[in-house]
Amino acid sequence: MKEFYFYTEGLTVGYHGVPLIKNIEIRLKRGEILTLIGPNGAGKTTILKSIIRQLAPIDGVVWLDGGEVRKLSGNEFSKKLSVVLTDRVKPELMTCEDVVATGRYPYTGRFGMLSQEDWGLAHEAMELVHVGELRDRDFTKISDGQKQRVMLARAICQEPDMIVLDEPTSFLDIRYKLEFLSILQRMSREKNLSVIMSLHELELAGRISDKLLCVKGDKVDRFGTPEEVFTPGYISELYGMTAGSYDEASGNLELEAVKREPEVFVIAGNGSGTALFRRLQRDGISFAAGILWENDLDCPAAKALASEVVTERAFCPIGADKVERAKKLMDSCQRVICTLDLEGTGEWTRELKGLVGYAGEIGKLEG
Amino acid sequence: MKNKRYVLSFFILGCLVLLFLALNLCAGSVAVPLREVLGILLGKETDEVFRDIIMTIRFPRTLAAAILGGGLALSGYLLQTFFHNPIAGPFTLGISSGAKLVVALVMVFSLGWSLHVSSLLMIGAAFVGAMISMGFVLLMSRVMDNMSMLIVSGVMIGYICSAVTDFIVTFADDSNIVNLHNWSKGSFSGITWENVALMGMVIFLTSFFVFLMSKPISAYQMGEAYARNMGVNIQLFRTLLVLLSSVLSACVTAFAGPVSFVGIAVPHLVKSLLRTTKPLFMIPGCFLGGAVFCLLCDLLARVLLAPTELSISTVTAVFGAPIVILIMVRRRKEKAE
C-alpha cells in the first residue's frame, strides 16, 4: 500500500451508527484526481465528510500519507488536506482576501497573526484562480461562482497535499467550470496535488479524473479508470435512468425518444442529421434513420432518438439486405428527408444515392 | 488604512471610558466637583461627606458598571459567534433570567434560614441558573434550524423564569427582600468594594481566556465545517464558548440582576465602529464598549429622575431595543437583495 498517498481499508460510513455505504476501498496516488459520481442521495457527500473527518467512520481505516487519519492532530491534518464544501459561508465584514487568508490558519501562531509571507501566499493563490481583482471586495457581496473560486483559492493557500471538494462546479457557468477544473488539473500535475471531489457533470468527470468511484445505494458499484467505468449502458444503470440516454463513448446526452411507428425517414450521415433528429424529437415526431455506418457522427444520436436505425458495420460496403430494409421503412413513412450532400461523393455512397432516387420515385422526398 | 481605524477606534473608546468614569463619579443627587474627586482619588485632604459618597458608594458602583458592562457585552459577542446570529445574547436567550431565578431562590432560602450569602455563592448560583437555561437553549437549537425561532424560544424561557422569580419574590415578602426586588429588576446599586474585587477577578480572568481563544473564534466565523478543517477541536471549542459566556453573564446577573440588550447592542456598535469582525479587535473592543454603554446607562438611571433611580434595564432597553430592530431590518434587506 506504500505507493498510495491516500487509501481506505474497509471504510464504512453513515450517520448515527447506521451504516449507509459499506466496504469502501479507495486507492489514490499523489497527483491523481478521483471523482465520485452517482445519483443524488447516493452518499457521495457522506463519503467525503468521512474522509475529511467531519463525520466519524463507522468502521474501517482511512490512511493519508502513511498515517491513520483519525490519529493525526487537527493541525497536522489541516496542513495535509484542505476542503471546498457546499456549506454556505457568510463571514461578516470580510474581504475576499481575508477569506482566502484564513487558509493560513494552521501555520499562524497563538493569535493567528498573518506574516507578510502569509499574505503573499494568499495573493498568489488568488492570482492562480483568477480572482486577484476581487481582493478588496466584500465576500458576501460577490456572485456564487466567484465565491466558489475564492474558496478554491483559500483551499490552495492552505498548502495541502490533497484537496477534497464537494460538488465544486455546481454554481459555475461553462467557462468557469472548465477553468476551475483546469486549475485542479494543473495543480495535480505541477504540484503533485491529489484531488478527491464529487461531480454531477459526467462528461467532465470522465475527462478530468484518473479514477472514478461510482456510488450507488448502499455500496460502491465501481472503482477504476474512466475507461474501465464508462462501459456502454453503465451510466443508465448507475443512475437508474428512466428517460433519455447517455452515450458513454461521446458523453452525449439525449432526451427520451419518440417511440411510435416512424413517420419520417431520414437519410443522414457525416454528422449532418443530428440537429434534425433533435428537432424531430422536440416536435414529437417519430422517425427512422439510415443507412449509417456504425462509426458515423450521426450514429449515437440516431440510436438514442430514432424508432429504428439501419446501420452497416464500419468500413464495410453497404449490404443489399440493409438497402431492402431501408426501402421498406421508407414505404411505411409519409416523408423522406435527406440531410446528406451526396454531390461529388464516390463509389461508397452508391446505395445511398439509390435510396434518394427511390424516395423521389415514390414521391416522398422533401427538401 | 485599517490599522489607522483600529488605533483611532480604541483611542475613542478609551477616552469615552475615562470621560464616563469621571462623569459617573461627579454626577448624582449630590454633585461633586471634578477637582474634589481627583483629590479624593489621590488621597488628599478633602471634604468628609464627599469622601464618603465617592469612596463607599459611587466609586465601587462606577467600577462595577464598567466591569459588568464589559463582561456582558463580551458574553453577548460569544453567544452571537456561537449561534451565528447577531441578535443572540444572554438576555434574548433567557440565560440572564435563568441565572436570576436560581439566585432569587438561593437568596430567599438563605434569608428564610437567616444565613449570610457570600458573593461567591451568588455567582455560583447564577452560573447554575445560566447553565440550565443554556442547556435548554442548546436542546432547542437541535430541534430548530431556524434562528429566529430559537430567539423566540429563548425570550419565552426568559419570561417563564422572570414570572417564577416574581412569584418567589412576592411571596417571600419581607423587609429584607426590598433589596432583592430592586436587584431582580436590574440595578448597579448597593455594590461594595468586596463585590468589586470578586467580580473584577472573575470577569477579567474570563475575558483573558476569551482573548486567548480569539484564533479559534476567527476560524469558527467561517462555519463549523471549515473551522474543523482548519484544525479546531470543535467539541472542545463549543464547550469552552458556552462555559465562558455563561460565567460572564452569570457574574453580571449575580451582582446587578438582569441587564437587557447590552449584549446585543454593544457588539453591533463596536463592529460598526471597527468595521471588522476579527476577534482580536472585537474582544477588547466589546469590553471597552460595554463599559462605556453601561456607565452611560447607569449615569442616566441615577440622574434623570434623581433622587428616584430607574432600573438599569429600563435605560439599556431604550438604547438597545432600537438597535435590535435595526439589525433585523438590515438583515431582511440583505436577504432581499
XYZ file of C-alpha atoms in Angstrom:
704
model
C 0.000 0.000 0.000
C 3.030 2.249 0.245
C 2.673 3.514 -3.298
C -0.667 5.098 -2.426
C -0.837 8.535 -0.844
C -4.408 8.071 0.233
C -6.293 4.849 0.731
C -9.113 3.350 2.733
C -9.479 -0.128 4.154
C -12.966 -1.499 4.698
C -14.326 2.006 5.229
C -17.975 2.008 6.262
C -19.728 5.348 6.528
C -23.103 6.513 7.784
C -24.930 8.637 10.335
C -25.655 7.910 13.989
C -24.063 4.469 13.833
C -26.266 3.338 10.965
C -24.084 2.204 8.062
C -25.008 3.778 4.748
C -22.224 2.594 2.457
C -20.042 -0.360 3.359
C -16.580 -1.543 2.429
C -15.278 1.416 0.517
C -11.829 0.726 -0.884
C -10.190 3.810 -2.377
C -6.624 3.842 -3.692
C -5.113 7.133 -4.745
C -1.566 8.130 -5.609
C -0.067 11.564 -5.253
C -1.108 13.848 -8.068
C -4.103 11.757 -9.028
C -7.656 13.021 -9.354
C -10.520 10.913 -8.037
C -14.119 11.803 -8.779
C -17.173 10.423 -7.017
C -20.196 10.011 -9.248
C -23.609 8.579 -8.601
C -27.244 9.564 -8.225
C -28.474 12.248 -5.805
C -28.657 10.984 -2.260
C -26.381 8.042 -3.016
C -23.990 9.113 -0.285
C -21.210 10.928 -2.126
C -21.200 13.734 0.421
C -21.303 11.218 3.276
C -18.151 9.562 1.961
C -16.401 12.899 1.519
C -17.399 14.016 5.007
C -15.998 10.816 6.482
C -12.713 11.259 4.630
C -12.233 14.811 5.872
C -13.163 13.925 9.469
C -16.418 15.862 9.590
C -18.110 12.547 10.245
C -16.690 9.639 12.204
C -16.419 6.473 10.106
C -18.473 3.569 11.432
C -15.835 1.056 10.541
C -12.556 0.799 8.676
C -9.453 2.936 8.422
C -8.537 5.961 6.326
C -4.842 6.395 5.550
C -3.198 9.618 4.477
C 0.498 9.971 3.730
C 1.336 6.777 5.620
C -0.586 7.703 8.776
C -4.025 6.913 10.105
C -6.208 9.951 9.593
C -8.032 9.730 12.918
C -4.733 9.758 14.821
C -3.491 12.992 13.270
C -3.851 16.195 15.272
C -6.181 18.839 13.856
C -3.226 20.958 12.878
C -1.251 18.182 11.167
C -4.320 17.116 9.271
C -5.127 20.612 8.058
C -1.615 21.024 6.670
C -2.082 17.915 4.534
C -5.678 18.291 3.433
C -7.919 21.245 2.675
C -11.541 21.372 1.621
C -14.073 23.213 -0.524
C -17.539 22.424 0.778
C -21.112 23.143 -0.192
C -21.738 24.877 3.157
C -22.653 28.491 2.567
C -20.257 30.671 4.492
C -21.411 34.134 5.490
C -18.439 35.806 7.100
C -19.352 39.333 8.136
C -17.267 42.274 7.028
C -14.567 40.120 5.475
C -12.992 40.885 2.126
C -12.219 38.059 -0.288
C -8.589 38.487 0.621
C -9.434 37.932 4.302
C -11.378 34.790 3.434
C -8.522 33.375 1.372
C -6.049 34.187 4.126
C -7.993 32.042 6.607
C -6.336 29.168 4.749
C -3.099 30.146 6.506
C -4.680 29.351 9.892
C -2.706 26.156 10.632
C 0.563 27.991 10.003
C -0.048 31.004 12.261
C 0.789 31.456 15.929
C -1.232 31.771 19.112
C -3.242 34.794 17.966
C -3.464 33.961 14.290
C -1.465 36.974 13.130
C -0.523 36.772 9.452
C 3.010 37.497 8.280
C 3.931 39.210 5.014
C 4.720 35.763 3.646
C 1.238 34.518 4.526
C -0.353 37.433 2.693
C 1.943 36.781 -0.252
C 0.771 33.177 -0.473
C -2.851 34.285 -0.215
C -2.394 36.714 -3.117
C -0.568 34.104 -5.149
C -3.424 31.650 -4.674
C -5.910 34.321 -5.726
C -3.986 35.039 -8.913
C -3.845 31.335 -9.659
C -7.638 31.026 -9.723
C -8.076 34.422 -11.404
C -9.793 36.219 -8.533
C -6.995 38.706 -7.931
C -9.265 41.615 -8.783
C -11.756 40.591 -6.073
C -9.175 41.119 -3.350
C -10.849 44.016 -1.552
C -14.451 43.115 -2.319
C -16.797 42.104 0.492
C -17.099 38.311 0.320
C -20.844 38.304 0.970
C -21.441 40.630 -1.982
C -19.878 38.614 -4.815
C -21.625 36.049 -7.019
C -21.880 32.373 -6.132
C -19.481 31.459 -8.903
C -16.926 33.957 -7.651
C -17.364 32.693 -4.095
C -16.624 29.187 -5.241
C -13.367 30.280 -6.837
C -12.395 32.311 -3.790
C -12.964 29.205 -1.673
C -10.684 27.261 -4.010
C -8.030 29.936 -3.571
C -8.493 29.542 0.177
C -8.003 25.782 -0.082
C -4.874 26.218 -2.203
C -3.481 28.826 0.168
C -3.605 26.197 2.917
C -0.780 24.440 1.002
C -2.194 20.939 1.263
C -1.093 17.732 -0.451
C -4.696 16.893 -1.111
C -7.872 18.893 -1.699
C -11.347 17.473 -1.157
C -14.174 19.275 -2.968
C -17.895 18.620 -2.694
C -19.667 19.438 -5.960
C -17.357 22.353 -6.676
C -18.740 23.164 -10.119
C -22.411 23.440 -9.170
C -22.638 27.233 -9.251
C -20.255 27.814 -12.124
C -21.099 28.615 -15.719
C -19.461 26.665 -18.517
C -16.450 28.950 -18.806
C -15.681 28.814 -15.098
C -16.436 25.105 -14.887
C -13.695 24.396 -17.382
C -11.402 26.973 -15.859
C -11.966 25.597 -12.354
C -11.248 22.021 -13.374
C -8.246 23.098 -15.448
C -6.745 24.717 -12.360
C -7.208 21.491 -10.426
C -5.632 19.529 -13.258
C -2.685 21.894 -13.455
C -2.196 21.768 -9.680
C -2.288 17.986 -9.748
C 0.349 17.876 -12.478
C 2.639 20.658 -11.330
C 2.377 20.488 -7.555
C 1.595 16.803 -7.317
C -1.667 17.643 -5.605
C -4.140 14.821 -5.058
C -7.787 15.695 -5.562
C -10.963 13.976 -4.416
C -14.232 15.534 -5.472
C -17.807 14.812 -6.377
C -19.194 15.971 -9.701
C -22.566 15.882 -11.382
C -21.152 16.543 -14.836
C -20.384 13.043 -16.069
C -18.697 14.133 -19.266
C -16.311 16.354 -17.298
C -15.752 13.641 -14.692
C -14.778 11.287 -17.484
C -12.311 13.787 -18.898
C -10.515 15.011 -15.792
C -10.430 12.005 -13.489
C -7.665 9.454 -13.157
C -10.030 7.352 -11.084
C -13.785 7.237 -10.709
C -15.746 5.952 -7.750
C -19.345 5.079 -8.543
C -21.609 5.263 -5.531
C -24.943 3.568 -5.787
C -27.351 2.920 -2.952
C -25.523 1.129 -0.185
C -22.345 0.228 -1.997
C -19.505 1.350 -4.176
C -20.522 -0.059 -7.512
C -17.312 0.500 -9.429
C -13.886 1.950 -8.801
C -11.437 2.398 -11.642
C -10.264 4.489 -14.548
C -12.882 6.226 -16.712
C -12.242 3.622 -19.446
C -12.996 0.816 -17.030
C -16.066 2.507 -15.600
C -17.775 4.001 -18.635
C -18.816 0.819 -20.391
C -21.814 1.118 -22.737
C -25.081 1.344 -20.869
C -23.453 1.666 -17.453
C -24.465 5.238 -16.683
C -28.077 4.464 -17.411
C -27.834 1.603 -14.946
C -25.915 3.535 -12.275
C -28.389 6.384 -12.217
C -31.438 4.202 -12.870
C -32.285 6.426 -15.830
C -35.906 6.125 -16.920
C -35.982 8.762 -19.658
C -33.412 9.688 -22.266
C -29.974 8.243 -22.713
C -26.287 8.871 -22.154
C -23.629 7.783 -24.604
C -20.575 6.762 -22.592
C -18.181 6.990 -25.535
C -19.026 10.524 -26.639
C -20.546 11.976 -23.471
C -23.667 12.797 -25.498
C -26.952 13.307 -23.672
C -30.241 12.790 -25.465
C -33.824 13.225 -24.285
C -36.352 10.440 -24.466
C -37.009 9.097 -27.976
C -40.481 9.269 -29.534
C -41.362 5.587 -29.688
C -44.007 5.067 -32.358
C -44.244 3.787 -35.914
C -41.874 6.121 -37.790
C -43.485 8.934 -39.787
C -40.282 10.305 -41.323
C -37.262 8.558 -42.787
C -34.012 10.498 -42.590
C -31.128 9.709 -44.903
C -28.304 11.086 -42.805
C -24.578 10.737 -42.347
C -21.353 12.522 -41.547
C -22.985 14.436 -38.685
C -25.481 16.174 -40.956
C -28.518 14.561 -39.350
C -28.063 15.039 -35.605
C -29.626 18.524 -35.474
C -32.651 17.278 -37.422
C -33.034 14.231 -35.168
C -33.230 16.537 -32.177
C -35.714 18.859 -33.846
C -37.974 15.935 -34.699
C -37.722 14.763 -31.101
C -38.725 18.227 -29.854
C -41.712 18.276 -32.227
C -42.734 14.816 -31.024
C -42.324 13.242 -34.460
C -41.100 9.663 -34.625
C -38.573 8.807 -37.308
C -36.279 6.161 -38.710
C -32.770 6.817 -39.978
C -30.271 5.151 -42.262
C -28.169 3.939 -43.698
C -25.435 4.869 -41.233
C -22.051 3.291 -40.752
C -21.518 2.385 -37.088
C -18.724 4.933 -36.804
C -20.720 7.794 -38.305
C -21.011 11.007 -36.280
C -24.782 10.751 -36.558
C -24.911 7.252 -35.175
C -25.073 7.962 -31.370
C -27.903 10.484 -31.687
C -29.765 8.312 -34.206
C -29.562 5.274 -31.943
C -30.757 7.314 -28.977
C -33.633 9.078 -30.745
C -34.877 7.080 -33.762
C -37.504 4.343 -33.610
C -35.272 2.349 -35.893
C -31.823 2.851 -37.359
C -30.468 0.930 -40.295
C -26.718 0.592 -39.784
C -23.815 -1.067 -41.505
C -20.552 -2.149 -39.906
C -17.849 0.485 -40.073
C -15.549 0.425 -43.110
C -17.733 -2.167 -44.915
C -19.715 -1.704 -48.130
C -23.454 -1.345 -47.633
C -25.152 -4.723 -47.934
C -28.198 -5.399 -50.107
C -30.240 -6.524 -47.095
C -29.711 -3.096 -45.476
C -30.913 -1.359 -48.619
C -34.014 -3.545 -48.649
C -34.747 -2.760 -45.009
C -34.352 0.988 -45.619
C -36.701 0.878 -48.619
C -39.274 -0.989 -46.588
C -39.142 1.688 -43.861
C -39.493 4.417 -46.479
C -42.600 2.711 -47.799
C -44.247 2.872 -44.404
C -43.198 6.501 -43.732
C -45.042 9.565 -45.015
C -41.943 11.614 -45.754
C -38.276 11.126 -46.526
C -35.654 13.790 -45.786
C -32.065 13.634 -46.973
C -29.633 15.756 -44.961
C -26.590 14.380 -46.688
C -24.903 16.223 -49.537
C -24.071 13.431 -51.942
C -22.681 15.730 -54.667
C -19.254 14.638 -55.758
C -19.093 11.607 -53.469
C -17.698 8.386 -54.831
C -18.446 4.715 -55.227
C -19.107 4.186 -51.497
C -22.340 6.148 -51.464
C -23.879 4.377 -54.455
C -26.542 2.709 -52.314
C -27.388 5.996 -50.587
C -27.825 7.737 -53.942
C -30.056 4.849 -54.881
C -32.165 5.394 -51.765
C -32.616 9.083 -52.565
C -33.668 8.132 -56.066
C -36.160 5.605 -54.699
C -37.645 8.209 -52.377
C -38.133 10.516 -55.352
C -39.855 7.777 -57.302
C -42.403 7.074 -54.581
C -42.956 10.839 -54.252
C -41.992 11.188 -50.602
C -38.686 13.080 -50.878
C -38.598 16.530 -49.270
C -36.018 19.325 -49.210
C -5.705 52.150 6.349
C -7.355 49.512 8.519
C -4.762 49.812 11.255
C -5.369 53.538 11.487
C -9.032 52.827 12.001
C -8.307 50.362 14.789
C -5.971 52.741 16.605
C -8.416 55.618 16.304
C -11.357 53.474 17.429
C -9.569 52.217 20.503
C -8.420 55.725 21.305
C -12.026 56.940 21.134
C -13.264 54.048 23.270
C -10.523 54.657 25.849
C -11.362 58.365 26.052
C -15.054 57.587 26.431
C -14.358 55.174 29.280
C -12.359 57.847 31.126
C -14.948 60.524 30.408
C -17.838 58.458 31.707
C -15.875 57.227 34.713
C -15.359 60.856 35.653
C -18.960 61.839 34.935
C -20.311 58.933 36.962
C -18.167 59.920 39.921
C -19.119 63.581 39.768
C -22.796 63.483 38.940
C -25.608 62.313 41.180
C -28.089 63.651 43.678
C -25.114 65.385 45.283
C -22.823 66.904 42.673
C -19.134 66.557 43.487
C -16.720 68.819 41.582
C -14.120 67.029 39.487
C -11.285 68.635 41.440
C -12.642 67.163 44.661
C -12.996 63.757 43.038
C -9.402 63.802 41.856
C -8.323 64.923 45.291
C -10.146 62.040 46.922
C -8.730 59.517 44.490
C -5.219 60.812 45.076
C -5.759 60.560 48.828
C -5.563 64.285 49.592
C -7.374 66.008 52.452
C -10.938 66.682 51.314
C -14.458 67.161 52.446
C -15.511 64.216 54.644
C -19.037 63.950 53.177
C -17.775 63.971 49.597
C -15.181 61.402 50.504
C -17.825 59.115 51.934
C -20.093 59.436 48.902
C -17.306 58.803 46.446
C -15.401 56.062 48.211
C -18.211 53.945 49.639
C -20.958 54.479 47.095
C -20.045 55.975 43.751
C -16.595 54.604 43.101
C -17.400 50.908 43.608
C -20.663 51.347 41.742
C -18.966 53.048 38.811
C -16.287 50.391 38.611
C -18.939 47.684 38.790
C -20.890 49.282 35.949
C -17.748 49.365 33.822
C -16.605 45.824 34.609
C -20.010 44.193 34.399
C -20.862 46.140 31.243
C -17.695 44.870 29.623
C -18.405 41.292 30.680
C -21.968 41.466 29.475
C -21.029 42.788 26.042
C -18.377 40.116 25.701
C -20.826 37.420 26.719
C -23.189 38.649 24.008
C -20.407 38.607 21.440
C -19.549 34.999 22.301
C -23.160 33.886 22.031
C -23.537 35.633 18.680
C -20.450 33.840 17.454
C -21.675 30.535 18.817
C -25.100 30.701 17.208
C -24.011 32.664 14.110
C -26.825 35.026 14.963
C -26.474 38.788 15.544
C -29.430 39.024 17.932
C -28.333 36.250 20.260
C -27.423 37.497 23.718
C -27.612 36.458 27.359
C -30.911 38.283 27.719
C -32.650 37.196 24.499
C -31.669 33.565 25.027
C -33.069 33.557 28.561
C -29.699 32.932 30.172
C -29.805 36.039 32.364
C -33.307 35.159 33.511
C -32.307 31.596 34.325
C -29.443 32.908 36.413
C -31.783 35.389 38.077
C -34.232 32.661 39.036
C -31.681 30.463 40.759
C -30.090 33.430 42.526
C -33.515 34.535 43.777
C -34.220 31.018 45.035
C -30.919 30.862 46.897
C -31.431 34.317 48.382
C -34.938 33.643 49.566
C -33.962 30.326 51.073
C -30.964 31.700 52.887
C -32.971 34.680 54.151
C -35.531 32.227 55.438
C -32.820 30.408 57.347
C -31.104 33.693 58.242
C -27.906 32.633 56.549
C -25.401 35.017 55.083
C -24.956 34.635 51.355
C -21.453 35.259 50.114
C -20.848 36.885 46.732
C -19.102 33.776 45.535
C -22.126 31.628 46.324
C -24.273 34.097 44.407
C -22.056 33.775 41.357
C -22.193 30.017 41.699
C -25.989 30.066 41.903
C -26.196 32.379 38.898
C -23.863 30.100 36.982
C -26.043 27.087 37.701
C -29.101 29.002 36.510
C -27.292 30.226 33.399
C -26.194 26.692 32.546
C -29.730 25.334 32.956
C -31.097 27.950 30.559
C -28.171 27.438 28.204
C -28.771 23.704 28.218
C -32.369 24.271 27.309
C -31.438 26.662 24.508
C -28.933 24.130 23.153
C -31.598 21.446 23.167
C -33.949 23.758 21.309
C -31.258 24.612 18.775
C -31.021 20.924 17.871
C -34.716 20.804 17.091
C -34.975 24.177 15.378
C -32.782 25.122 12.499
C -34.483 28.475 12.264
C -32.534 31.075 14.220
C -35.451 33.444 14.796
C -37.434 30.633 16.358
C -34.530 29.907 18.665
C -34.540 33.515 19.843
C -38.302 33.429 20.360
C -37.974 30.292 22.477
C -35.156 31.969 24.433
C -37.322 35.000 25.110
C -40.129 32.684 26.251
C -37.787 30.896 28.651
C -36.828 34.322 29.927
C -40.452 35.199 30.578
C -41.134 31.969 32.397
C -38.070 32.399 34.610
C -38.975 36.025 35.331
C -42.528 35.072 36.209
C -41.345 32.415 38.645
C -38.834 34.853 40.118
C -41.534 37.489 40.633
C -43.683 34.852 42.248
C -40.951 33.902 44.680
C -40.072 37.494 45.456
C -43.697 38.472 46.051
C -44.478 35.577 48.342
C -41.285 35.775 50.279
C -42.029 39.412 51.028
C -40.068 40.552 53.970
C -38.331 43.790 54.808
C -35.037 42.138 53.946
C -36.212 41.470 50.487
C -36.672 45.032 49.333
C -33.143 44.845 48.000
C -33.936 41.615 46.225
C -36.807 43.332 44.498
C -34.560 46.083 43.201
C -31.973 43.586 42.129
C -34.457 41.447 40.268
C -35.249 44.437 38.062
C -31.596 45.088 37.381
C -29.509 47.664 39.198
C -25.894 48.529 39.972
C -26.760 49.941 43.383
C -25.500 48.579 46.677
C -22.200 47.293 45.311
C -19.430 47.002 47.889
C -15.669 47.033 47.412
C -15.615 43.365 48.253
C -18.054 42.748 45.381
C -15.923 44.784 43.011
C -12.806 42.812 43.870
C -14.532 39.492 43.247
C -16.306 40.479 40.037
C -13.134 42.078 38.759
C -11.248 38.866 39.315
C -13.874 36.638 37.701
C -14.580 38.880 34.731
C -11.008 39.857 33.944
C -9.829 36.277 34.192
C -12.640 35.006 31.971
C -12.117 37.800 29.467
C -8.448 36.953 29.320
C -9.312 33.355 28.465
C -11.706 34.583 25.814
C -8.963 36.706 24.350
C -6.684 33.670 24.197
C -9.392 31.965 22.175
C -9.531 34.661 19.521
C -7.780 32.473 16.948
C -10.265 29.582 17.038
C -13.108 32.111 17.226
C -11.929 33.632 13.966
C -11.858 30.159 12.406
C -15.343 29.438 13.731
C -16.667 32.509 11.919
C -16.079 30.598 8.675
C -18.583 27.994 9.830
C -18.145 24.801 11.742
C -17.059 22.577 8.864
C -14.293 24.865 7.696
C -13.168 25.537 11.253
C -12.789 21.824 11.784
C -10.701 21.542 8.651
C -8.504 24.342 9.958
C -7.682 22.123 12.893
C -10.063 23.449 15.546
C -11.317 20.887 18.039
C -14.961 21.851 17.607
C -16.360 19.891 20.530
C -13.920 21.431 22.987
C -14.253 24.854 21.441
C -18.028 24.885 21.658
C -17.974 23.692 25.250
C -15.495 26.403 26.221
C -17.527 29.056 24.446
C -20.685 28.041 26.305
C -18.888 27.917 29.657
C -17.119 31.237 29.261
C -20.175 33.127 28.064
C -22.232 31.616 30.882
C -19.662 32.582 33.513
C -19.674 36.143 32.209
C -23.429 36.574 32.160
C -23.827 34.700 35.452
C -21.382 37.021 37.166
C -23.220 40.058 35.867
C -26.577 38.700 36.957
C -25.328 37.777 40.404
C -24.357 41.377 41.119
C -26.621 43.520 39.002
C -29.571 41.351 38.118
C -30.720 41.019 34.528
C -29.415 43.802 32.319
C -31.089 43.758 28.929
C -29.817 44.430 25.399
C -26.224 45.349 26.251
C -25.062 42.011 24.915
C -26.599 42.660 21.504
C -26.295 46.403 21.095
C -22.666 46.805 22.088
C -21.070 44.158 19.807
C -23.106 45.569 16.948
C -21.991 49.136 17.600
C -18.384 48.114 18.105
C -18.437 46.102 14.885
C -19.711 49.147 13.006
C -17.014 51.256 14.580
C -14.134 48.883 13.866
C -15.546 47.652 10.521
C -14.241 44.191 11.239
C -15.337 41.018 12.958
C -11.812 39.908 13.800
C -11.966 38.638 17.396
C -8.535 40.001 18.143
C -10.022 43.506 17.920
C -13.637 42.709 18.695
C -12.939 41.173 22.123
C -11.191 44.188 23.679
C -13.474 46.470 21.666
C -16.600 44.856 23.089
C -15.233 45.013 26.588
C -14.494 48.739 26.375
C -17.732 49.403 24.503
C -19.762 47.528 27.103
C -18.105 49.532 29.861
C -18.940 52.826 28.151
C -22.501 51.739 27.415
C -23.239 50.652 30.979
C -21.547 53.680 32.508
C -23.730 55.918 30.355
C -26.878 53.980 31.160
C -26.177 53.872 34.872
C -25.482 57.594 34.843
C -28.829 58.236 33.196
C -30.591 55.803 35.554
C -29.295 57.746 38.540
C -29.540 61.287 37.233
C -32.638 61.503 35.055
C -35.245 61.314 37.821
C -32.959 61.952 40.808
C -33.347 61.227 43.630
C -35.501 58.345 42.309
C -33.476 55.739 40.495
C -34.553 53.996 37.322
C -33.746 50.325 36.904
C -30.755 49.836 34.659
C -32.661 47.625 32.227
C -35.152 50.416 31.627
C -32.381 52.625 30.329
C -30.460 49.949 28.413
C -33.684 48.874 26.711
C -34.327 52.418 25.468
C -30.966 52.403 23.693
C -30.665 48.696 22.982
C -34.052 47.701 21.629
C -33.982 50.082 18.631
C -30.603 48.658 17.696
C -32.003 45.128 17.694
C -34.817 46.259 15.419
C -32.282 47.981 13.180
C -30.226 44.787 12.907
C -33.271 42.750 11.948
C -34.414 45.261 9.330
C -30.948 45.347 7.846
C -30.775 41.556 7.726
C -34.115 41.443 5.924
C -32.831 43.918 3.384
C -29.658 41.949 2.791
C -31.653 38.787 2.269
C -33.935 40.525 -0.207
C -31.001 41.806 -2.243
